């Protein structure tokens, strides 16, 4: 008979005592088959921090362009400028999408895109200031640390200066994308020309120092080891100890369809076989994130990537936030996501209530808008 690796009682005792888990604890949890005990521990921490509340935000994503000078091998979204399906939204199109956000009562617009070779820094400043001027009540969560580094590069400014100028224009916070997996080995294989882990962490530190709060992510389910996942979480935990600027952590399961890894466009490259992460891996990763990141207030289950039903289950495995209404999403849907692109406020509330939890509408900064 196959033997199951059970959770070490020491880890359970440490969680009960509210003590910080070590690197070795994190790896032991990933190597354990005892999903239900891991979930029970994560739920304990989740309820200690957030009770039975589950947060959501009424928001709209705007992916302003898929044109990107990078070619991350896990990304099905990016295109060369001359590709037939390359796109960039005009200023007017972006304003139209912002108006749609306002119409549904959105309190947040989430703006990210590729690293465009030609758009000038002024375009980004104008996009932020025009939306903010027209809709001052909407929080703008825009540009990953990778885009901030790109804007610094194209404008000849320091990243701190780029952040200050965007903040002055109306930027509210940074999304957590672009962190991928910090391990050099994985980055060399999958996204060697991307902003380095130190660069990502430094930009987050600079943003936090300016009072620009942010999220953090981890892209998992590719070639990384459990050790590399835990290492990633500990790097985030260390920076959070220093700045306290992170709001939520979002584990992102790799979607393999149409990516250069599975559908190479270049001659000579071999197509790799990847399947979607299992539901067990998704739940385990959410739960272990909740357990390792003791200094993060929120763990987000991004329903777009997890699927609606697994996102519901994850609320009992450490997650306390379902993200939002989203409306239009291109990054995961280019990579084969089968989820809808949008959920209404009412649907989100029902999904949360179906799990027996309290639905709380929040703004980006987790200020409560209302109990629903
Ligand atoms: O940076 C790219 C990842 C990120 C794939 O901050 C992929 O609240 C899975 O960061 N399969 C963008 N993931 C999304 C993101 C995000 C989403 C929701 C909320 C927040 C937040 C942030 O998606 C990218 C990259 O890490 N990604 N390709 C793929 N094939
Ligand atoms: Fe470009 Fe971001 Fe896609 Fe990498 S993940 S290719 S930086 S859009």
Short mmCIF file of C-alpha atoms and ligand atoms in Angstrom, two decimals:
data_model
loop_
_atom_site.label_atom_id
_atom_site.label_comp_id
_atom_site.label_asym_id
_atom_site.label_seq_id
_atom_site.Cartn_x
_atom_site.Cartn_y
_atom_site.Cartn_z
CA UNK A 1 0.00 0.00 0.00
CA UNK A 2 1.22 3.51 -0.78
CA UNK A 3 2.25 5.41 2.31
CA UNK A 4 1.00 8.96 2.77
CA UNK A 5 3.30 11.67 4.04
CA UNK A 6 1.49 13.15 6.98
CA UNK A 7 1.90 16.67 8.27
CA UNK A 8 4.51 16.96 10.97
CA UNK A 9 2.77 17.64 14.28
CA UNK A 10 5.40 20.35 14.94
CA UNK A 11 4.10 22.40 12.01
CA UNK A 12 0.54 22.15 13.28
CA UNK A 13 1.68 23.24 16.75
CA UNK A 14 3.61 26.18 15.31
CA UNK A 15 0.56 27.29 13.32
CA UNK A 16 -1.64 26.99 16.40
CA UNK A 17 0.87 29.06 18.37
CA UNK A 18 1.03 31.68 15.59
CA UNK A 19 4.72 31.04 15.00
CA UNK A 20 6.44 31.70 11.72
CA UNK A 21 7.07 28.68 9.48
CA UNK A 22 10.56 27.99 8.15
CA UNK A 23 11.75 27.20 4.63
CA UNK A 24 11.94 23.52 5.65
CA UNK A 25 8.34 23.64 6.95
CA UNK A 26 7.14 25.10 3.63
CA UNK A 27 8.89 22.37 1.62
CA UNK A 28 7.55 19.66 3.97
CA UNK A 29 4.03 20.99 3.43
CA UNK A 30 4.39 20.87 -0.36
CA UNK A 31 5.74 17.31 -0.11
CA UNK A 32 2.86 16.19 2.06
CA UNK A 33 -0.23 14.46 0.69
CA UNK A 34 -2.28 15.59 3.65
CA UNK A 35 -4.22 18.26 1.77
CA UNK A 36 -7.08 18.42 4.26
CA UNK A 37 -4.81 19.06 7.25
CA UNK A 38 -2.91 21.72 5.26
CA UNK A 39 -6.27 23.28 4.40
CA UNK A 40 -7.45 23.12 8.00
CA UNK A 41 -4.33 24.95 9.16
CA UNK A 42 -4.64 27.57 6.42
CA UNK A 43 -8.30 28.10 7.23
CA UNK A 44 -7.39 28.61 10.86
CA UNK A 45 -4.97 31.39 9.90
CA UNK A 46 -7.45 32.84 7.38
CA UNK A 47 -10.21 33.02 9.99
CA UNK A 48 -7.81 34.42 12.58
CA UNK A 49 -7.00 37.27 10.19
CA UNK A 50 -10.28 37.82 8.35
CA UNK A 51 -12.95 35.83 10.14
CA UNK A 52 -15.60 34.52 7.76
CA UNK A 53 -15.36 37.59 5.52
CA UNK A 54 -14.65 37.14 1.85
CA UNK A 55 -13.73 40.27 -0.04
CA UNK A 56 -14.39 41.26 -3.63
CA UNK A 57 -14.02 44.43 -5.67
CA UNK A 58 -16.11 45.83 -8.51
CA UNK A 59 -13.41 46.43 -11.08
CA UNK A 60 -12.54 46.41 -14.76
CA UNK A 61 -9.30 45.26 -16.34
CA UNK A 62 -7.84 47.14 -19.28
CA UNK A 63 -5.04 45.30 -21.12
CA UNK A 64 -4.08 48.31 -23.24
CA UNK A 65 -1.75 46.47 -25.67
CA UNK A 66 -0.42 42.97 -26.30
CA UNK A 67 2.63 44.27 -28.14
CA UNK A 68 5.69 43.34 -26.13
CA UNK A 69 9.44 43.37 -26.69
CA UNK A 70 9.81 40.36 -24.37
CA UNK A 71 8.94 36.81 -25.26
CA UNK A 72 8.37 35.07 -21.95
CA UNK A 73 7.93 31.40 -22.81
CA UNK A 74 4.86 31.07 -20.56
CA UNK A 75 3.02 34.01 -22.13
CA UNK A 76 0.38 33.48 -24.82
CA UNK A 77 -0.69 37.13 -24.72
CA UNK A 78 2.28 39.01 -26.16
CA UNK A 79 2.81 39.73 -29.84
CA UNK A 80 5.42 41.34 -32.07
CA UNK A 81 4.38 44.74 -33.33
CA UNK A 82 3.78 43.49 -36.87
CA UNK A 83 1.83 40.35 -35.89
CA UNK A 84 -1.62 40.16 -37.51
CA UNK A 85 -3.33 39.97 -34.12
CA UNK A 86 -1.20 42.61 -32.37
CA UNK A 87 -3.31 45.39 -30.87
CA UNK A 88 -3.01 48.62 -28.97
CA UNK A 89 -6.00 50.54 -27.69
CA UNK A 90 -6.17 54.17 -28.73
CA UNK A 91 -6.54 56.84 -26.09
CA UNK A 92 -10.24 57.11 -26.98
CA UNK A 93 -10.77 53.36 -26.68
CA UNK A 94 -9.16 53.40 -23.24
CA UNK A 95 -11.42 56.27 -22.16
CA UNK A 96 -14.45 54.35 -23.48
CA UNK A 97 -13.49 51.33 -21.37
CA UNK A 98 -13.01 53.59 -18.33
CA UNK A 99 -16.52 54.96 -18.96
CA UNK A 100 -17.84 51.37 -19.01
CA UNK A 101 -16.13 50.77 -15.67
CA UNK A 102 -17.78 53.85 -14.23
CA UNK A 103 -21.13 52.70 -15.54
CA UNK A 104 -21.01 49.40 -13.61
CA UNK A 105 -20.03 51.25 -10.44
CA UNK A 106 -16.40 50.08 -10.50
CA UNK A 107 -14.16 51.41 -7.75
CA UNK A 108 -11.01 50.10 -9.44
CA UNK A 109 -9.52 49.99 -12.91
CA UNK A 110 -6.69 47.49 -13.30
CA UNK A 111 -4.39 48.45 -16.18
CA UNK A 112 -1.56 46.25 -17.48
CA UNK A 113 -0.07 45.51 -20.87
CA UNK A 114 3.01 44.38 -22.78
CA UNK A 115 6.30 46.29 -22.97
CA UNK A 116 5.51 48.38 -26.02
CA UNK A 117 8.53 49.38 -28.13
CA UNK A 118 7.20 52.77 -29.28
CA UNK A 119 4.70 54.26 -26.83
CA UNK A 120 6.26 57.13 -24.91
CA UNK A 121 6.19 57.70 -21.15
CA UNK A 122 3.84 60.64 -21.81
CA UNK A 123 1.21 58.23 -23.16
CA UNK A 124 1.13 56.37 -19.83
CA UNK A 125 1.06 59.59 -17.79
CA UNK A 126 -1.74 60.97 -19.95
CA UNK A 127 -3.72 57.71 -19.71
CA UNK A 128 -3.56 57.81 -15.90
CA UNK A 129 -4.22 61.54 -15.50
CA UNK A 130 -7.08 61.60 -18.03
CA UNK A 131 -8.91 58.68 -16.38
CA UNK A 132 -8.30 60.10 -12.92
CA UNK A 133 -9.51 63.57 -13.90
CA UNK A 134 -12.67 62.21 -15.48
CA UNK A 135 -13.35 59.59 -12.75
CA UNK A 136 -11.67 60.82 -9.55
CA UNK A 137 -13.45 58.23 -7.39
CA UNK A 138 -11.98 55.25 -9.24
CA UNK A 139 -8.72 53.82 -7.91
CA UNK A 140 -6.15 53.14 -10.64
CA UNK A 141 -4.14 49.99 -10.03
CA UNK A 142 -1.76 50.05 -12.93
CA UNK A 143 1.53 48.74 -14.35
CA UNK A 144 3.48 45.82 -12.98
CA UNK A 145 7.02 46.40 -11.71
CA UNK A 146 8.16 45.05 -15.09
CA UNK A 147 6.29 47.85 -16.90
CA UNK A 148 7.66 50.42 -14.42
CA UNK A 149 11.22 49.26 -15.25
CA UNK A 150 10.38 49.51 -18.97
CA UNK A 151 9.05 53.06 -18.56
CA UNK A 152 12.27 53.98 -16.74
CA UNK A 153 14.26 52.50 -19.61
CA UNK A 154 12.40 54.29 -22.41
CA UNK A 155 12.23 57.64 -20.62
CA UNK A 156 15.79 57.67 -19.27
CA UNK A 157 14.45 58.18 -15.75
CA UNK A 158 15.12 56.35 -12.53
CA UNK A 159 12.37 53.92 -11.50
CA UNK A 160 11.68 56.00 -8.35
CA UNK A 161 11.11 59.04 -10.53
CA UNK A 162 8.75 57.11 -12.85
CA UNK A 163 6.74 56.01 -9.81
CA UNK A 164 6.61 59.57 -8.40
CA UNK A 165 5.40 61.01 -11.71
CA UNK A 166 2.75 58.32 -12.12
CA UNK A 167 1.63 58.84 -8.53
CA UNK A 168 1.31 62.57 -9.21
CA UNK A 169 -0.76 61.77 -12.29
CA UNK A 170 -3.17 59.64 -10.24
CA UNK A 171 -1.73 56.13 -9.94
CA UNK A 172 -3.10 54.51 -6.78
CA UNK A 173 -1.32 51.17 -6.47
CA UNK A 174 0.67 48.56 -8.37
CA UNK A 175 -0.69 45.14 -9.33
CA UNK A 176 1.38 42.13 -8.33
CA UNK A 177 2.25 40.73 -11.76
CA UNK A 178 5.67 40.13 -13.27
CA UNK A 179 7.18 38.39 -10.24
CA UNK A 180 6.86 34.95 -11.89
CA UNK A 181 9.22 32.70 -9.92
CA UNK A 182 12.27 34.43 -8.49
CA UNK A 183 14.60 31.41 -8.95
CA UNK A 184 17.37 32.23 -11.47
CA UNK A 185 17.27 28.72 -12.93
CA UNK A 186 13.62 29.09 -13.94
CA UNK A 187 13.98 32.64 -15.21
CA UNK A 188 16.95 31.68 -17.38
CA UNK A 189 14.81 28.98 -18.98
CA UNK A 190 11.56 30.91 -19.31
CA UNK A 191 12.05 34.66 -19.28
CA UNK A 192 15.73 35.50 -19.38
CA UNK A 193 15.27 39.08 -20.62
CA UNK A 194 12.71 40.01 -17.97
CA UNK A 195 13.32 42.37 -15.06
CA UNK A 196 15.40 40.50 -12.45
CA UNK A 197 13.94 39.37 -9.12
CA UNK A 198 16.07 42.00 -7.33
CA UNK A 199 14.78 44.62 -9.76
CA UNK A 200 11.17 43.55 -9.09
CA UNK A 201 11.67 43.64 -5.32
CA UNK A 202 13.48 47.02 -5.45
CA UNK A 203 10.66 48.63 -7.45
CA UNK A 204 8.12 47.29 -4.95
CA UNK A 205 10.23 48.66 -2.09
CA UNK A 206 10.45 52.06 -3.79
CA UNK A 207 6.70 52.08 -4.39
CA UNK A 208 5.96 51.19 -0.77
CA UNK A 209 8.31 53.95 0.42
CA UNK A 210 6.30 56.43 -1.67
CA UNK A 211 3.06 55.19 -0.12
CA UNK A 212 2.07 53.30 -3.28
CA UNK A 213 0.84 49.95 -1.99
CA UNK A 214 0.94 46.83 -4.15
CA UNK A 215 0.10 43.18 -4.53
CA UNK A 216 2.45 40.28 -5.17
CA UNK A 217 2.10 37.15 -7.31
CA UNK A 218 3.78 33.83 -8.01
CA UNK A 219 3.35 32.02 -11.30
CA UNK A 220 3.51 28.29 -10.56
CA UNK A 221 3.00 24.98 -12.32
CA UNK A 222 5.81 25.22 -14.88
CA UNK A 223 9.29 23.84 -14.24
CA UNK A 224 9.84 25.18 -10.75
CA UNK A 225 10.51 22.93 -7.75
CA UNK A 226 8.68 23.11 -4.43
CA UNK A 227 11.89 24.54 -2.94
CA UNK A 228 11.79 27.34 -5.52
CA UNK A 229 8.17 28.14 -4.68
CA UNK A 230 8.98 28.38 -0.96
CA UNK A 231 12.07 30.48 -1.67
CA UNK A 232 9.82 32.87 -3.64
CA UNK A 233 7.34 33.16 -0.77
CA UNK A 234 10.11 33.82 1.74
CA UNK A 235 11.58 36.64 -0.40
CA UNK A 236 8.15 38.29 -0.43
CA UNK A 237 7.76 37.75 3.31
CA UNK A 238 11.16 39.36 3.96
CA UNK A 239 10.28 42.48 1.97
CA UNK A 240 6.90 42.68 3.67
CA UNK A 241 8.67 42.60 7.07
CA UNK A 242 10.60 45.64 5.91
CA UNK A 243 7.89 47.74 4.22
CA UNK A 244 4.44 46.37 5.11
CA UNK A 245 3.33 47.66 1.70
CA UNK A 246 1.88 44.49 0.19
CA UNK A 247 -1.89 44.12 0.41
CA UNK A 248 -2.58 40.72 -1.11
CA UNK A 249 -0.74 37.73 -2.50
CA UNK A 250 -2.12 35.99 -5.59
CA UNK A 251 -0.83 32.56 -6.66
CA UNK A 252 -1.24 32.29 -10.45
CA UNK A 253 -1.54 28.76 -11.92
CA UNK A 254 0.21 28.42 -15.27
CA UNK A 255 -2.12 28.13 -18.27
CA UNK A 256 -0.13 26.36 -20.98
CA UNK A 257 -2.27 26.66 -24.15
CA UNK A 258 -0.88 28.73 -27.04
CA UNK A 259 2.27 29.68 -25.14
CA UNK A 260 5.74 29.54 -26.74
CA UNK A 261 6.48 26.64 -24.37
CA UNK A 262 3.75 24.45 -25.80
CA UNK A 263 3.40 25.97 -29.30
CA UNK A 264 6.85 27.23 -30.30
CA UNK A 265 6.78 29.63 -33.25
CA UNK A 266 10.51 29.45 -33.87
CA UNK A 267 12.04 26.70 -35.95
CA UNK A 268 14.05 24.16 -34.00
CA UNK A 269 12.23 24.74 -30.71
CA UNK A 270 10.60 21.70 -29.21
CA UNK A 271 7.01 21.81 -28.02
CA UNK A 272 6.88 20.90 -24.34
CA UNK A 273 4.02 18.91 -22.85
CA UNK A 274 2.27 20.81 -20.09
CA UNK A 275 -1.09 20.26 -18.53
CA UNK A 276 -3.00 22.62 -16.27
CA UNK A 277 -2.06 22.41 -12.61
CA UNK A 278 -4.24 19.98 -10.66
CA UNK A 279 -6.96 21.17 -8.30
CA UNK A 280 -4.93 19.60 -5.50
CA UNK A 281 -1.83 21.61 -6.41
CA UNK A 282 -3.91 24.80 -6.67
CA UNK A 283 -5.47 24.31 -3.23
CA UNK A 284 -2.17 23.29 -1.67
CA UNK A 285 -0.39 26.32 -3.11
CA UNK A 286 -3.07 28.69 -1.86
CA UNK A 287 -3.04 27.09 1.59
CA UNK A 288 0.75 27.02 1.90
CA UNK A 289 0.93 30.65 0.74
CA UNK A 290 -1.51 31.52 3.54
CA UNK A 291 0.65 29.63 6.03
CA UNK A 292 4.04 30.99 4.91
CA UNK A 293 2.99 34.62 4.35
CA UNK A 294 2.08 35.35 7.95
CA UNK A 295 2.58 39.09 7.39
CA UNK A 296 0.21 39.39 4.39
CA UNK A 297 -3.36 40.32 5.28
CA UNK A 298 -4.98 38.80 2.21
CA UNK A 299 -4.67 35.81 -0.12
CA UNK A 300 -6.54 36.25 -3.36
CA UNK A 301 -8.15 33.42 -5.33
CA UNK A 302 -8.22 34.90 -8.83
CA UNK A 303 -11.30 33.10 -10.14
CA UNK A 304 -10.38 33.88 -13.75
CA UNK A 305 -7.37 31.55 -13.47
CA UNK A 306 -8.65 29.05 -10.90
CA UNK A 307 -12.14 28.55 -12.23
CA UNK A 308 -15.18 29.69 -10.34
CA UNK A 309 -15.87 26.47 -8.42
CA UNK A 310 -12.30 25.88 -7.28
CA UNK A 311 -12.12 29.55 -6.24
CA UNK A 312 -15.15 28.86 -4.02
CA UNK A 313 -13.43 25.82 -2.45
CA UNK A 314 -10.23 27.82 -1.94
CA UNK A 315 -12.13 30.07 0.49
CA UNK A 316 -11.84 27.16 2.94
CA UNK A 317 -8.14 26.65 2.11
CA UNK A 318 -6.74 30.05 3.09
CA UNK A 319 -8.08 32.49 0.49
CA UNK A 320 -10.23 35.41 1.68
CA UNK A 321 -10.62 37.38 -1.55
CA UNK A 322 -12.10 36.52 -4.95
CA UNK A 323 -10.76 39.63 -6.75
CA UNK A 324 -13.45 41.16 -8.89
CA UNK A 325 -15.89 41.61 -11.72
CA UNK A 326 -12.91 41.99 -14.17
CA UNK A 327 -15.14 42.49 -17.30
CA UNK A 328 -12.45 41.89 -19.92
CA UNK A 329 -9.31 39.74 -19.49
CA UNK A 330 -6.82 38.86 -22.18
CA UNK A 331 -3.71 37.39 -20.53
CA UNK A 332 -5.20 34.13 -19.22
CA UNK A 333 -7.79 33.88 -21.96
CA UNK A 334 -5.04 33.97 -24.62
CA UNK A 335 -3.59 30.95 -22.77
CA UNK A 336 -6.72 28.83 -22.91
CA UNK A 337 -8.72 29.89 -19.85
CA UNK A 338 -12.28 28.60 -20.10
CA UNK A 339 -13.69 30.83 -17.37
CA UNK A 340 -15.95 33.74 -18.30
CA UNK A 341 -14.23 37.14 -18.55
CA UNK A 342 -16.74 38.82 -16.32
CA UNK A 343 -18.93 38.20 -13.27
CA UNK A 344 -21.49 40.65 -11.99
CA UNK A 345 -21.44 42.01 -8.45
CA UNK A 346 -24.57 39.93 -7.70
CA UNK A 347 -22.97 36.73 -9.00
CA UNK A 348 -19.84 37.30 -6.88
CA UNK A 349 -21.97 37.90 -3.80
CA UNK A 350 -23.94 34.70 -4.45
CA UNK A 351 -20.80 32.67 -5.06
CA UNK A 352 -19.43 33.79 -1.71
CA UNK A 353 -22.71 33.27 0.13
CA UNK A 354 -23.05 29.77 -1.35
CA UNK A 355 -19.88 28.86 0.60
CA UNK A 356 -21.41 30.08 3.85
CA UNK A 357 -19.10 33.11 4.10
CA UNK A 358 -19.86 36.82 4.44
CA UNK A 359 -19.52 38.79 1.20
CA UNK A 360 -17.77 42.12 1.71
CA UNK A 361 -17.40 44.60 -1.12
CA UNK A 362 -14.07 46.39 -0.71
CA UNK A 363 -12.12 49.02 -2.57
CA UNK A 364 -8.58 48.38 -3.77
CA UNK A 365 -7.10 49.33 -0.38
CA UNK A 366 -9.45 46.91 1.45
CA UNK A 367 -11.63 49.66 2.86
CA UNK A 368 -15.11 48.22 3.26
CA UNK A 369 -17.72 49.58 0.87
CA UNK A 370 -20.49 47.40 2.22
CA UNK A 371 -21.53 44.04 3.56
CA UNK A 372 -23.59 42.41 0.82
O1 LIG B 1 2.49 39.08 -14.85
C1 LIG B 1 1.38 35.37 -17.94
C2 LIG B 1 1.00 35.91 -15.47
C3 LIG B 1 0.37 37.98 -14.76
C4 LIG B 1 0.44 33.42 -18.00
O2 LIG B 1 -2.36 42.31 -8.52
C5 LIG B 1 0.27 33.92 -16.72
O3 LIG B 1 -4.41 41.95 -7.93
C6 LIG B 1 -0.86 32.03 -16.08
O4 LIG B 1 -0.50 39.62 -12.27
N1 LIG B 1 -0.71 31.47 -17.30
C7 LIG B 1 -0.71 39.03 -14.95
N2 LIG B 1 -0.36 33.24 -15.76
C8 LIG B 1 -1.88 38.83 -14.02
C9 LIG B 1 -1.62 39.38 -12.65
C10 LIG B 1 -2.76 39.64 -11.73
C11 LIG B 1 -3.99 39.07 -11.97
C12 LIG B 1 -5.04 39.37 -11.09
C13 LIG B 1 -4.88 40.22 -10.03
C14 LIG B 1 -3.64 40.78 -9.83
C15 LIG B 1 -3.45 41.74 -8.69
C16 LIG B 1 -2.56 40.50 -10.66
O5 LIG B 1 -0.10 36.76 -15.32
C17 LIG B 1 1.65 38.17 -15.47
C18 LIG B 1 2.24 36.78 -15.42
O6 LIG B 1 2.87 36.55 -14.20
N3 LIG B 1 0.89 35.12 -16.71
N4 LIG B 1 1.10 34.33 -18.75
C19 LIG B 1 -0.09 32.12 -18.29
N5 LIG B 1 0.07 31.55 -19.50
FE1 LIG B 2 5.58 40.58 -22.23
FE2 LIG B 2 4.55 40.33 -19.76
FE3 LIG B 2 3.98 38.49 -21.66
FE4 LIG B 2 6.45 38.60 -20.60
S1 LIG B 2 4.54 38.10 -19.49
S2 LIG B 2 5.96 38.45 -22.80
S3 LIG B 2 6.69 40.82 -20.27
S4 LIG B 2 3.40 40.66 -21.70
#
